[in-house]
PDB file of C-alpha atoms in Angstrom:
ATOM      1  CA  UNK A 103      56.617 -40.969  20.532  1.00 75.00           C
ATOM      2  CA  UNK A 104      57.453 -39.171  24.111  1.00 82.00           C
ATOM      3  CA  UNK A 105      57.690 -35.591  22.433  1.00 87.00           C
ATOM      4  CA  UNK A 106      54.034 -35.781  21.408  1.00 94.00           C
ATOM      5  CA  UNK A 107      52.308 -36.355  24.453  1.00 93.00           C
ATOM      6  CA  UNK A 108      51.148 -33.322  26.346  1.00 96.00           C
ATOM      7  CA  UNK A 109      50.501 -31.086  23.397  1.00 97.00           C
ATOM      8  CA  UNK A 110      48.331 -29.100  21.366  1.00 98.00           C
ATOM      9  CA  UNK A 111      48.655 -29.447  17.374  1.00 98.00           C
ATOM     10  CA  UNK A 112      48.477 -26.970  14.745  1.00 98.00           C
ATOM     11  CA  UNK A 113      47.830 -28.227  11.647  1.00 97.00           C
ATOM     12  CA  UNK A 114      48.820 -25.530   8.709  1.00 97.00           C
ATOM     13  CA  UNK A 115      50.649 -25.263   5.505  1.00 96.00           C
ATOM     14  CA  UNK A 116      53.866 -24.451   5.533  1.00 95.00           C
ATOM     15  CA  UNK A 117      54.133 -20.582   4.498  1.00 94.00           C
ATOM     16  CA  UNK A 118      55.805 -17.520   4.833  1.00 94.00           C
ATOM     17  CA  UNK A 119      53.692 -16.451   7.878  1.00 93.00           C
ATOM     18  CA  UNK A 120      54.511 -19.969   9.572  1.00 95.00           C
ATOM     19  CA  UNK A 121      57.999 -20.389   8.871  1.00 96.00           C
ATOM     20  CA  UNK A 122      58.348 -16.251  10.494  1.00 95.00           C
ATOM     21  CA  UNK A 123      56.020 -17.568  13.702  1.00 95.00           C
ATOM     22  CA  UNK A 124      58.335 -20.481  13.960  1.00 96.00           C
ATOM     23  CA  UNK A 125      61.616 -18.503  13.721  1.00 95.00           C
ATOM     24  CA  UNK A 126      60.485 -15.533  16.554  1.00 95.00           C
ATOM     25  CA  UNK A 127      58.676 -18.385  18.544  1.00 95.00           C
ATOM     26  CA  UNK A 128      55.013 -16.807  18.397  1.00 95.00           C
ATOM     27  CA  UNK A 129      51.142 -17.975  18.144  1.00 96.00           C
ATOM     28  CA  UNK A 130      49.174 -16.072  16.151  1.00 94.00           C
ATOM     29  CA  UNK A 131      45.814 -15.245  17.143  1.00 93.00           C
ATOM     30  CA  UNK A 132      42.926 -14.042  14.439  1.00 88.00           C
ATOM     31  CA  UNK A 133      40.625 -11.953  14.756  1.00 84.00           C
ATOM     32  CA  UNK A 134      37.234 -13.870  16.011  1.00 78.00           C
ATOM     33  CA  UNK A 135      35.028 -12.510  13.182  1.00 75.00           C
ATOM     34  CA  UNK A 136      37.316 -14.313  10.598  1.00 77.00           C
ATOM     35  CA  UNK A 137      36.966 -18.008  11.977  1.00 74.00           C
ATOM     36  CA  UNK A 138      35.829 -20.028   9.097  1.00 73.00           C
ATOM     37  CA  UNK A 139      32.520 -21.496  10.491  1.00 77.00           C
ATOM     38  CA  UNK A 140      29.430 -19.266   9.509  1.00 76.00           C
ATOM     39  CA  UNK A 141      27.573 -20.256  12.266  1.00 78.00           C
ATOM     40  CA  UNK A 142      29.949 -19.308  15.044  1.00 76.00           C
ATOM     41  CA  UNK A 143      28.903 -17.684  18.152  1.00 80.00           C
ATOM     42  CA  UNK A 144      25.622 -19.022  17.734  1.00 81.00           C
ATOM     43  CA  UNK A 145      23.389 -19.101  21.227  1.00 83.00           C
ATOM     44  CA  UNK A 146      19.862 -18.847  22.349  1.00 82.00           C
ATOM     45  CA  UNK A 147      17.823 -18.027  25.394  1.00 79.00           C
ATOM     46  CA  UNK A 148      17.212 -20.529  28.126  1.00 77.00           C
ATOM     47  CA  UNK A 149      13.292 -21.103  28.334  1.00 64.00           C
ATOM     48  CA  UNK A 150      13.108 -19.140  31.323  1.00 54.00           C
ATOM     49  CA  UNK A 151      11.774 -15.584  30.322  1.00 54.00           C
ATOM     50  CA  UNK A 152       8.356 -16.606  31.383  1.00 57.00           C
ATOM     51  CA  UNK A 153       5.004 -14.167  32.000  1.00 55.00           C
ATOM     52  CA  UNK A 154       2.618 -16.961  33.150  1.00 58.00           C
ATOM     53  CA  UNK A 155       1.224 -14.968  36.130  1.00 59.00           C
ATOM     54  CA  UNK A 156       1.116 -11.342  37.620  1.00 58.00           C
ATOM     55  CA  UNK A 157       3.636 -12.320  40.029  1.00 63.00           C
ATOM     56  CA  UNK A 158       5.789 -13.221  37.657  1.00 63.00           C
ATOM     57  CA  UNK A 159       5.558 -10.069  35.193  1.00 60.00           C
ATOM     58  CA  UNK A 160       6.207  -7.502  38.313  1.00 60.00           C
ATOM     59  CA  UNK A 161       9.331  -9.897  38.650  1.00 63.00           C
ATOM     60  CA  UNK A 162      10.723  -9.547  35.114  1.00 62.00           C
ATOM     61  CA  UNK A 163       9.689  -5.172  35.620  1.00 57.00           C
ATOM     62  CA  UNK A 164      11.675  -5.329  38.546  1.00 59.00           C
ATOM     63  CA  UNK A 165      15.123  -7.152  38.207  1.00 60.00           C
ATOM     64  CA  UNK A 166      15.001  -6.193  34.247  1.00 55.00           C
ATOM     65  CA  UNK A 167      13.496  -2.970  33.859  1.00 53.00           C
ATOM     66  CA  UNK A 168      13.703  -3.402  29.854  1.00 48.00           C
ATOM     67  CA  UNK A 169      10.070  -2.594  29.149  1.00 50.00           C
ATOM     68  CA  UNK A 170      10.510   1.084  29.867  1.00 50.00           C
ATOM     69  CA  UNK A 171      12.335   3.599  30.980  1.00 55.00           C
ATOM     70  CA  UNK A 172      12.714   3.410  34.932  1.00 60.00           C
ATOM     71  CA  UNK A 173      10.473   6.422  35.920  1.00 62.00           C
ATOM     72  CA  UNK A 174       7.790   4.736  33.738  1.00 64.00           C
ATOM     73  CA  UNK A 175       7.907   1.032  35.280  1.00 62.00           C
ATOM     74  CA  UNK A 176       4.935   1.448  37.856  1.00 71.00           C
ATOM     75  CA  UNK A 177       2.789   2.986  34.816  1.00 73.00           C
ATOM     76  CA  UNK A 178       4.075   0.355  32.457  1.00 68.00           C
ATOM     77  CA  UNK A 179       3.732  -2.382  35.536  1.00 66.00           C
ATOM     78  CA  UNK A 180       0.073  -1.402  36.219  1.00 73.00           C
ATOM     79  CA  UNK A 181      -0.947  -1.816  32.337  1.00 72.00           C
ATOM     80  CA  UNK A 182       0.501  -5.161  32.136  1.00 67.00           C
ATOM     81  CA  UNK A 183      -1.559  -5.895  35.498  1.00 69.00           C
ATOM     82  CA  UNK A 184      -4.762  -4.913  33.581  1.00 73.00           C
ATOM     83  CA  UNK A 185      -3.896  -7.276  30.373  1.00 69.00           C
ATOM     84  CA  UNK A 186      -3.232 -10.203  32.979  1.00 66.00           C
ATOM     85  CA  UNK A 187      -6.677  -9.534  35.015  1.00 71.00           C
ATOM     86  CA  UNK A 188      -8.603  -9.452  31.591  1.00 71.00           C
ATOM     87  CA  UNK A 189      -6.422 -12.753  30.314  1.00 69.00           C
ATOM     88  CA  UNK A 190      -4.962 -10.752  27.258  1.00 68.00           C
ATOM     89  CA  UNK A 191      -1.678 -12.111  27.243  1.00 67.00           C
ATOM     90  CA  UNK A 192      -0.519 -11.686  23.819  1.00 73.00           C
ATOM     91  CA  UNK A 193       0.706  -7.973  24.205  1.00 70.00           C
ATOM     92  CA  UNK A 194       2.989  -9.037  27.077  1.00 67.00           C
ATOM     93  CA  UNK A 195       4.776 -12.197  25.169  1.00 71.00           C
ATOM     94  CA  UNK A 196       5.070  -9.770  22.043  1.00 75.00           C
ATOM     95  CA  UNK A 197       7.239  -7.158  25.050  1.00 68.00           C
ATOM     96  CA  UNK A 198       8.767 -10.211  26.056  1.00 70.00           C
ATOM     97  CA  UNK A 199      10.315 -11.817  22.799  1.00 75.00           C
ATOM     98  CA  UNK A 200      10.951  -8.147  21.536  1.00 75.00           C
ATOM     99  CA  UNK A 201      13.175  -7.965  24.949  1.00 73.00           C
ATOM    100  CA  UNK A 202      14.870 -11.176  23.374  1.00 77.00           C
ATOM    101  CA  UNK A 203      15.846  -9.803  20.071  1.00 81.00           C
ATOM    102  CA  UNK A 204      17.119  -6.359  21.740  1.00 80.00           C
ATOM    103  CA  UNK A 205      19.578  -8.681  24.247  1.00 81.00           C
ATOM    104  CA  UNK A 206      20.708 -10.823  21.038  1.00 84.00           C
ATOM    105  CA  UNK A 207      21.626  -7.609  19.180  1.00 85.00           C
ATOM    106  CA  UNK A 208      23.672  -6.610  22.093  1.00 85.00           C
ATOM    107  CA  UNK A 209      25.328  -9.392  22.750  1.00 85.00           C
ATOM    108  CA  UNK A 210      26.645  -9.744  18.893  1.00 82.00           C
ATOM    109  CA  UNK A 211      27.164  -5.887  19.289  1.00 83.00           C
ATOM    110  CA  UNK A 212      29.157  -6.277  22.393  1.00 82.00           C
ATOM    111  CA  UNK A 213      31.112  -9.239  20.278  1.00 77.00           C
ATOM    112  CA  UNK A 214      32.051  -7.088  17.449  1.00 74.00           C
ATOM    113  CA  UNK A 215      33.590  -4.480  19.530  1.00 78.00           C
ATOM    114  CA  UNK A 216      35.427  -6.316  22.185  1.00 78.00           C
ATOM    115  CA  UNK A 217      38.507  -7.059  19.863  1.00 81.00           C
ATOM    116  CA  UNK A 218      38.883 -10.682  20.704  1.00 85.00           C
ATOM    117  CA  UNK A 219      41.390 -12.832  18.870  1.00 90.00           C
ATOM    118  CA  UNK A 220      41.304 -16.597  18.866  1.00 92.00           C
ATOM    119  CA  UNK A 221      43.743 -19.387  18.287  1.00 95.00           C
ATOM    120  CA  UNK A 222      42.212 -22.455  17.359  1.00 95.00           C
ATOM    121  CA  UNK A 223      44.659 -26.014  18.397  1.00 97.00           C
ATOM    122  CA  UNK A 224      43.860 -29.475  18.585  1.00 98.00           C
ATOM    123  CA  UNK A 225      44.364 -32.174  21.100  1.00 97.00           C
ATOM    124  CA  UNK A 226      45.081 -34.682  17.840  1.00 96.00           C
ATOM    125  CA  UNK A 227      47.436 -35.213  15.277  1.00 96.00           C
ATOM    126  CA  UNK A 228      46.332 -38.502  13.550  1.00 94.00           C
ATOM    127  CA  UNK A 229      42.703 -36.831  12.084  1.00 94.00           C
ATOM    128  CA  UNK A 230      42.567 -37.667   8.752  1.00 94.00           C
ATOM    129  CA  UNK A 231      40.522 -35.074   7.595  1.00 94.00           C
ATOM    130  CA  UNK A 232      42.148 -32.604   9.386  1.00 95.00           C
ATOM    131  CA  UNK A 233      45.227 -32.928   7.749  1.00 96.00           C
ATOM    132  CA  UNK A 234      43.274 -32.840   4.293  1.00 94.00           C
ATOM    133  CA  UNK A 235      41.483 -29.530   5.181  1.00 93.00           C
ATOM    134  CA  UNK A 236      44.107 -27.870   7.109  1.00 95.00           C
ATOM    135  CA  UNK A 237      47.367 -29.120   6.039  1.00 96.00           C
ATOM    136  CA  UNK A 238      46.872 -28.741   2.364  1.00 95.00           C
ATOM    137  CA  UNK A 239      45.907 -33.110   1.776  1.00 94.00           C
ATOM    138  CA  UNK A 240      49.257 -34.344   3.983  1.00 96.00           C
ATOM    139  CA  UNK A 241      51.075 -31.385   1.507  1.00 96.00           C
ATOM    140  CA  UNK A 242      51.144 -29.272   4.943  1.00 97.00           C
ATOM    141  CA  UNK A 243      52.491 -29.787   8.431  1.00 97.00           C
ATOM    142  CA  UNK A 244      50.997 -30.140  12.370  1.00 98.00           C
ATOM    143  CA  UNK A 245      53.143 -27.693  14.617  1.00 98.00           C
ATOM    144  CA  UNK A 246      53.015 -29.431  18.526  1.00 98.00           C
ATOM    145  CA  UNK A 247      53.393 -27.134  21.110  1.00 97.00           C
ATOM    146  CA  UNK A 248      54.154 -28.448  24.835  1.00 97.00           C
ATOM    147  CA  UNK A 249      51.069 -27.615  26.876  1.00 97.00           C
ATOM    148  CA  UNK A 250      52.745 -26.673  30.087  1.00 96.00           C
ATOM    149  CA  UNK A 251      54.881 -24.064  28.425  1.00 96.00           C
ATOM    150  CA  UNK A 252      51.742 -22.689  26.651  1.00 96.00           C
ATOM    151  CA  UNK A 253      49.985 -21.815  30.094  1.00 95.00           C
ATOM    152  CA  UNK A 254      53.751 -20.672  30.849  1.00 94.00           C
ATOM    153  CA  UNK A 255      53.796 -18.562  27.904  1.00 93.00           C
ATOM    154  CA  UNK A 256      50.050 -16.658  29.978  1.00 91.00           C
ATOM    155  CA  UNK A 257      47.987 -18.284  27.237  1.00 93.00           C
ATOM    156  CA  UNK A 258      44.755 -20.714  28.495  1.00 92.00           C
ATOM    157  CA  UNK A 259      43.568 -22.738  26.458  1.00 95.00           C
ATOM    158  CA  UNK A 260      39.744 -24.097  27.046  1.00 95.00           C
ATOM    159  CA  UNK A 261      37.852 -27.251  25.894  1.00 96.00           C
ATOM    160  CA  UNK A 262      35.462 -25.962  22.622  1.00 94.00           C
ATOM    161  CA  UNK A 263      32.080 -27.606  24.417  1.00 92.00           C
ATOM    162  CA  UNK A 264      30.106 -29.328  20.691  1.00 93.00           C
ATOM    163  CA  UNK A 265      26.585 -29.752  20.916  1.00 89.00           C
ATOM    164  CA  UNK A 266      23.241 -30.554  18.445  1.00 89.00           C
ATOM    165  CA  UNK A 267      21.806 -26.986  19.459  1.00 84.00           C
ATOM    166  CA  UNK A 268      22.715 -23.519  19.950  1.00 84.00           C
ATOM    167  CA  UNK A 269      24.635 -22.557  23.400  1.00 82.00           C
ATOM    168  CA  UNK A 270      22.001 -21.960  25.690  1.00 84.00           C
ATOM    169  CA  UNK A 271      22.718 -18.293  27.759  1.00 83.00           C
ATOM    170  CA  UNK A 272      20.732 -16.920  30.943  1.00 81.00           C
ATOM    171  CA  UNK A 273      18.862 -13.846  29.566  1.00 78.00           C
ATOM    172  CA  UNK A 274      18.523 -11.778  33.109  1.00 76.00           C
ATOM    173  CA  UNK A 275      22.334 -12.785  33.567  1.00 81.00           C
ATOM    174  CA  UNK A 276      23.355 -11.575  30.092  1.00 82.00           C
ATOM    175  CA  UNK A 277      20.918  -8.366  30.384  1.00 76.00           C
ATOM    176  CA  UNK A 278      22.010  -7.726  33.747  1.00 77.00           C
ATOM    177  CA  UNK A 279      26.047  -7.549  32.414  1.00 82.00           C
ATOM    178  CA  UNK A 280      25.717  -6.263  28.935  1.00 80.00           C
ATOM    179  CA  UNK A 281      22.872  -3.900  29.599  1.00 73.00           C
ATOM    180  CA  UNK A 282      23.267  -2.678  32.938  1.00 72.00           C
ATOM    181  CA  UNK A 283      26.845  -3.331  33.205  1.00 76.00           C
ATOM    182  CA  UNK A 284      26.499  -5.260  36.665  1.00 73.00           C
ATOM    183  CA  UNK A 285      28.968  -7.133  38.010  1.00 73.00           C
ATOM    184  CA  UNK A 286      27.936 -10.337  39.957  1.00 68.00           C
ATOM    185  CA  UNK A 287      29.505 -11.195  43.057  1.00 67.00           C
ATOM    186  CA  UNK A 288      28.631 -14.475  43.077  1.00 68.00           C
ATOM    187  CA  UNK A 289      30.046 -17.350  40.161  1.00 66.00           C
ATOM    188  CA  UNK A 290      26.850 -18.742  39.601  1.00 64.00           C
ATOM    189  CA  UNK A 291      25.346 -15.313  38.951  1.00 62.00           C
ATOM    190  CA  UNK A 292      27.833 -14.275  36.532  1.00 70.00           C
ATOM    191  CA  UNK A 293      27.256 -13.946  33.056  1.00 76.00           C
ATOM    192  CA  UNK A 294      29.784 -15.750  30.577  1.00 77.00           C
ATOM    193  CA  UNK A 295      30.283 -14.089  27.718  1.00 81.00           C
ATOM    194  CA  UNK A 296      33.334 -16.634  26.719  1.00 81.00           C
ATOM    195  CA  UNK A 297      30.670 -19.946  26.680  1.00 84.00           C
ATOM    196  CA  UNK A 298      29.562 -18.948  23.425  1.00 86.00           C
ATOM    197  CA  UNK A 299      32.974 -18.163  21.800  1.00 87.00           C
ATOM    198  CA  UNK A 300      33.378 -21.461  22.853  1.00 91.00           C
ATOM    199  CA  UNK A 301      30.183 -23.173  21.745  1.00 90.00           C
ATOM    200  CA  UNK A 302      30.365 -25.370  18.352  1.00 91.00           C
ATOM    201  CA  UNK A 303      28.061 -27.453  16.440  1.00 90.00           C
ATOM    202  CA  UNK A 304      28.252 -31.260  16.938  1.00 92.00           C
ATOM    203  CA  UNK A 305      29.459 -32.256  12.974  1.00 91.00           C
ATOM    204  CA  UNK A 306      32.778 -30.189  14.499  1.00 92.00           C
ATOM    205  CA  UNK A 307      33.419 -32.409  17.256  1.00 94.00           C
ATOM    206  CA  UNK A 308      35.945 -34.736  15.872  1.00 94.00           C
ATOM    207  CA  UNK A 309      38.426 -31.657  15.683  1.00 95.00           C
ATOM    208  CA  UNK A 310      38.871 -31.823  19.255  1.00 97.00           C
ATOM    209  CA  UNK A 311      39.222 -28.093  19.202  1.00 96.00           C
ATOM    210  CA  UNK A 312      40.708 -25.915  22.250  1.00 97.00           C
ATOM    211  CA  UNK A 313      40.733 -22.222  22.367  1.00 95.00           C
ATOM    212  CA  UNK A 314      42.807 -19.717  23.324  1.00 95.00           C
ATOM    213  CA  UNK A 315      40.809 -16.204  23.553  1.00 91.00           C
ATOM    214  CA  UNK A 316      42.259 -12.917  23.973  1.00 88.00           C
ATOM    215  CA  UNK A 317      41.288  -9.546  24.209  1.00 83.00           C
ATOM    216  CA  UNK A 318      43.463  -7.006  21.788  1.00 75.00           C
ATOM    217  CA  UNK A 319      45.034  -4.014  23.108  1.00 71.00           C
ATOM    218  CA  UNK A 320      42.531  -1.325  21.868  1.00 61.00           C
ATOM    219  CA  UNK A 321      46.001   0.780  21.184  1.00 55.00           C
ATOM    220  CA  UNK A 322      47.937  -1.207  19.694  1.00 54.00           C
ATOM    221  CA  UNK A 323      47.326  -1.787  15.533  1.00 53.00           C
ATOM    222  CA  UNK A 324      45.910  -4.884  15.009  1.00 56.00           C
ATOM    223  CA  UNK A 325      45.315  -6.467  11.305  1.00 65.00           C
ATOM    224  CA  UNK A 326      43.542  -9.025  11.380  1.00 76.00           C
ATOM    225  CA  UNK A 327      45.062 -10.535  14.245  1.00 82.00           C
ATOM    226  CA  UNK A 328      48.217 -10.430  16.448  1.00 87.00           C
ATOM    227  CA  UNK A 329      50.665 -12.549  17.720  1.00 90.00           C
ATOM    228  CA  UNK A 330      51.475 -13.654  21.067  1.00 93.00           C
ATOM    229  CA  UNK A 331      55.750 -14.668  22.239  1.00 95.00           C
ATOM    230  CA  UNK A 332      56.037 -18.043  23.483  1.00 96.00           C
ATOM    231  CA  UNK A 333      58.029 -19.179  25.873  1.00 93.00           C
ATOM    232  CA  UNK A 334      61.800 -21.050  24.502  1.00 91.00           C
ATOM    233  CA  UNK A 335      61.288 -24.413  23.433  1.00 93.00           C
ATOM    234  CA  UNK A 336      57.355 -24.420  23.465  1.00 96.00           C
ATOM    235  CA  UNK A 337      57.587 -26.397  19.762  1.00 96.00           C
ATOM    236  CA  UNK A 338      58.952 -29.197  20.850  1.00 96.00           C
ATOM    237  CA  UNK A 339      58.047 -31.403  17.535  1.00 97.00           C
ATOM    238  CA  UNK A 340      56.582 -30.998  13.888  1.00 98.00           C
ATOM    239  CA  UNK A 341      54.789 -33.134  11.539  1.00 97.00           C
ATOM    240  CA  UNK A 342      55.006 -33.300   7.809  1.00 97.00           C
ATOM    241  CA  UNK A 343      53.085 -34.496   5.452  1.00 97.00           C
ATOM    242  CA  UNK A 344      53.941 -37.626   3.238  1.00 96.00           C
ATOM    243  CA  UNK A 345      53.172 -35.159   0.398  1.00 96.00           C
ATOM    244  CA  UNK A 346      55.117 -32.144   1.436  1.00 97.00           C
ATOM    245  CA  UNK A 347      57.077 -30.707  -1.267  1.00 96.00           C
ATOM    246  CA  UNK A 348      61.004 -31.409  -1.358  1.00 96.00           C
ATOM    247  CA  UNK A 349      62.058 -27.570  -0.938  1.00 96.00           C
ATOM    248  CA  UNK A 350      59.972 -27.320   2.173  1.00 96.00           C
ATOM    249  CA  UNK A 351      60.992 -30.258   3.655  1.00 96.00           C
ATOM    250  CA  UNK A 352      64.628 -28.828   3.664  1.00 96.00           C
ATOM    251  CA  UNK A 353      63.845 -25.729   4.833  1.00 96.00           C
ATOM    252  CA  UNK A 354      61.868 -27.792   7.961  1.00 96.00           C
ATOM    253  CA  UNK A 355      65.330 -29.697   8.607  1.00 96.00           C
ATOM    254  CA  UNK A 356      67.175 -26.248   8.802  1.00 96.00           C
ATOM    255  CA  UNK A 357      64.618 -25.168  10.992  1.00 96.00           C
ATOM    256  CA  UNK A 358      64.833 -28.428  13.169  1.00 95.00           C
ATOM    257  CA  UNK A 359      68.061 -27.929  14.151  1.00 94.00           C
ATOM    258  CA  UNK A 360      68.059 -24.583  14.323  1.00 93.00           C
ATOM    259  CA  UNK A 361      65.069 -24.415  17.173  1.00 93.00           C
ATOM    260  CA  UNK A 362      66.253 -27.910  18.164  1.00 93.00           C
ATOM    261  CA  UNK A 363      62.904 -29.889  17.834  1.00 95.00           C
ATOM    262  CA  UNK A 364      61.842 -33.402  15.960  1.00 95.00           C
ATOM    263  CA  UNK A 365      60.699 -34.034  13.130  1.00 97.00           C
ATOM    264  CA  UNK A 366      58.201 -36.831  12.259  1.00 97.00           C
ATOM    265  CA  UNK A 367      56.439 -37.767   8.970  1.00 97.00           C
ATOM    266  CA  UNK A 368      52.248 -39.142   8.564  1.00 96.00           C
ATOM    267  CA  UNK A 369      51.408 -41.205   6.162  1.00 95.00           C
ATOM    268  CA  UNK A 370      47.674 -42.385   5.052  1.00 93.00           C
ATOM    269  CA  UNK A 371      47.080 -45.673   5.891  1.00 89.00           C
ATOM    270  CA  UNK A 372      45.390 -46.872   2.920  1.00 82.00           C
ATOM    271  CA  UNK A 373      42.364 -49.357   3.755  1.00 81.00           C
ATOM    272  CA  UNK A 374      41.628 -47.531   6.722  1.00 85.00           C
ATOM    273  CA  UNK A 375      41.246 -43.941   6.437  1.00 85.00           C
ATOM    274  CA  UNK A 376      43.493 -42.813   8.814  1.00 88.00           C
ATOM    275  CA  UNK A 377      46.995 -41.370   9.157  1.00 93.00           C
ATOM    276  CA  UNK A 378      50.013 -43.019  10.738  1.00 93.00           C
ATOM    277  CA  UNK A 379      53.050 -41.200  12.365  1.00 94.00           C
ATOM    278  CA  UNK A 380      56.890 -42.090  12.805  1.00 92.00           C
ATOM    279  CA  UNK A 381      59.787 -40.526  13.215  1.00 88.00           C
ATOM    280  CA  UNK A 382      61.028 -38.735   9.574  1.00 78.00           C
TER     281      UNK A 382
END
């Protein structure tokens, strides 16, 4: 099965809204704040916004400043001096972890108003549960798009990175771009805002999940989402489900030969859990 190497799969039911993407060739994109995983965009702070010494604190003043206001950071410095020197520490971790919560507002903030749209693809279409949760229980159908015409189409998809913990983010970096809207010459210095729209929690990882992330055009009227044009031929197959209903299945024959691209059926494989795939 040639035509479904090198793609990306979409599994979905077959609707209204599908059958019109198919027909004008287009990927919809949602809006990020109506993925269906509560706990997206989930991060925390690298263990590195340490106040273990003097030398240290004037550090965090300095490159920072989010203690004060600027023409009160040699006051403000001098204080936290005096707590170090007397061994009173508790004052400055209190400053410090308050300085954590006021970055993780702005970060979500700065998520909410960026208008970015995701859409979510796979780099399978045999997962089993996929096609139960997705594609209505083997009722729906996987779309495959061709991945080189994708990046032809200007949309990049990127790897969804699954881990045990939350996405682990540079504070100075992130306080440094979001706060004091610096921007870093250097890669390594550069704060990446897109790691945690790409961050999921390890149960997710048999999805094999890529993203494509854009940022709406703050004129144009957006609901919910938008969608993006494709380049001709980008579908090059789709799979139905064993369990698709009769009427649908028709209309996905009209379509095939319409857009001129293959059709294949999956099956469950009973005694094994999985799904099987041939030509239909």
């Amino acid at each position: 099965m040639k035509e479904l190497e090198n793609c990306y799969f979409k599994y979905t039911t077959l609707n209204q809204n599908v059958i019109h993407s198919l027909l004008s060739e287009q990927l919809w994109h949602a809006e990020a704040d109506s993925l269906n995983d509560p706990f997206e965009f989930n991060f925390a702070f690298k263990e590195g916004i340490k106040a273990e010494n003097a030398d240290d604190l004037a550090r965090i003043l300095k490159e920072n400043r989010y203690f004060v206001k600027e023409e009160e950071v040699e006051a403000e410095k001098e204080f936290y001096l005096k707590l170090f020197v007397k061994g009173d520490l508790d004052k400055v971790r209190t400053e410090i972890e308050n300085a954590k919560n006021v970055m993780k507002t702005a970060i979500r903030s700065t998520i909410d108003k960026v208008n970015f749209l995701v859409c979510s693809l796979s780099k399978k279409y045999d997962n089993s549960m996929m096609w139960c949760h997705y594609a209505d229980g083997l009722k729906g159908i996987c779309i495959a798009y061709d991945i080189d015409l994708l990046y032809e189409s200007d949309l990049s998809f990127k790897d969804v990175k699954y881990s045990e913990s939350a996405r682990e983010i540079d504070f100075e970096k992130a306080y440094k771009s979001i706060i004091l809207g610096e921007v870093s010459t250097k890669e390594e210095d550069e704060f990446d805002l897109f790691s945690i729209l790409l961050s999921k929690h390890d149960k997710w990882k048999d999805e094999h999940e890529v993203r494509s992330i854009c940022v709406g055009d703050e004129d144009e009227i957006i609901i919910k989402g938008s969608s993006y044009q494709l380049s001709n031929n980008t579908i090059k197959a789709i799979i139905y489900g064993s369990k698709i209903r009769k009427t649908e299945l028709e209309i996905l024959q009209n379509l095939s030969q319409k857009l001129n691209f293959s059709l294949y059926k999956a099956t469950p494989k009973h005694g094994t859990f999985s799904v099987e795939t041939a030509e239909g």
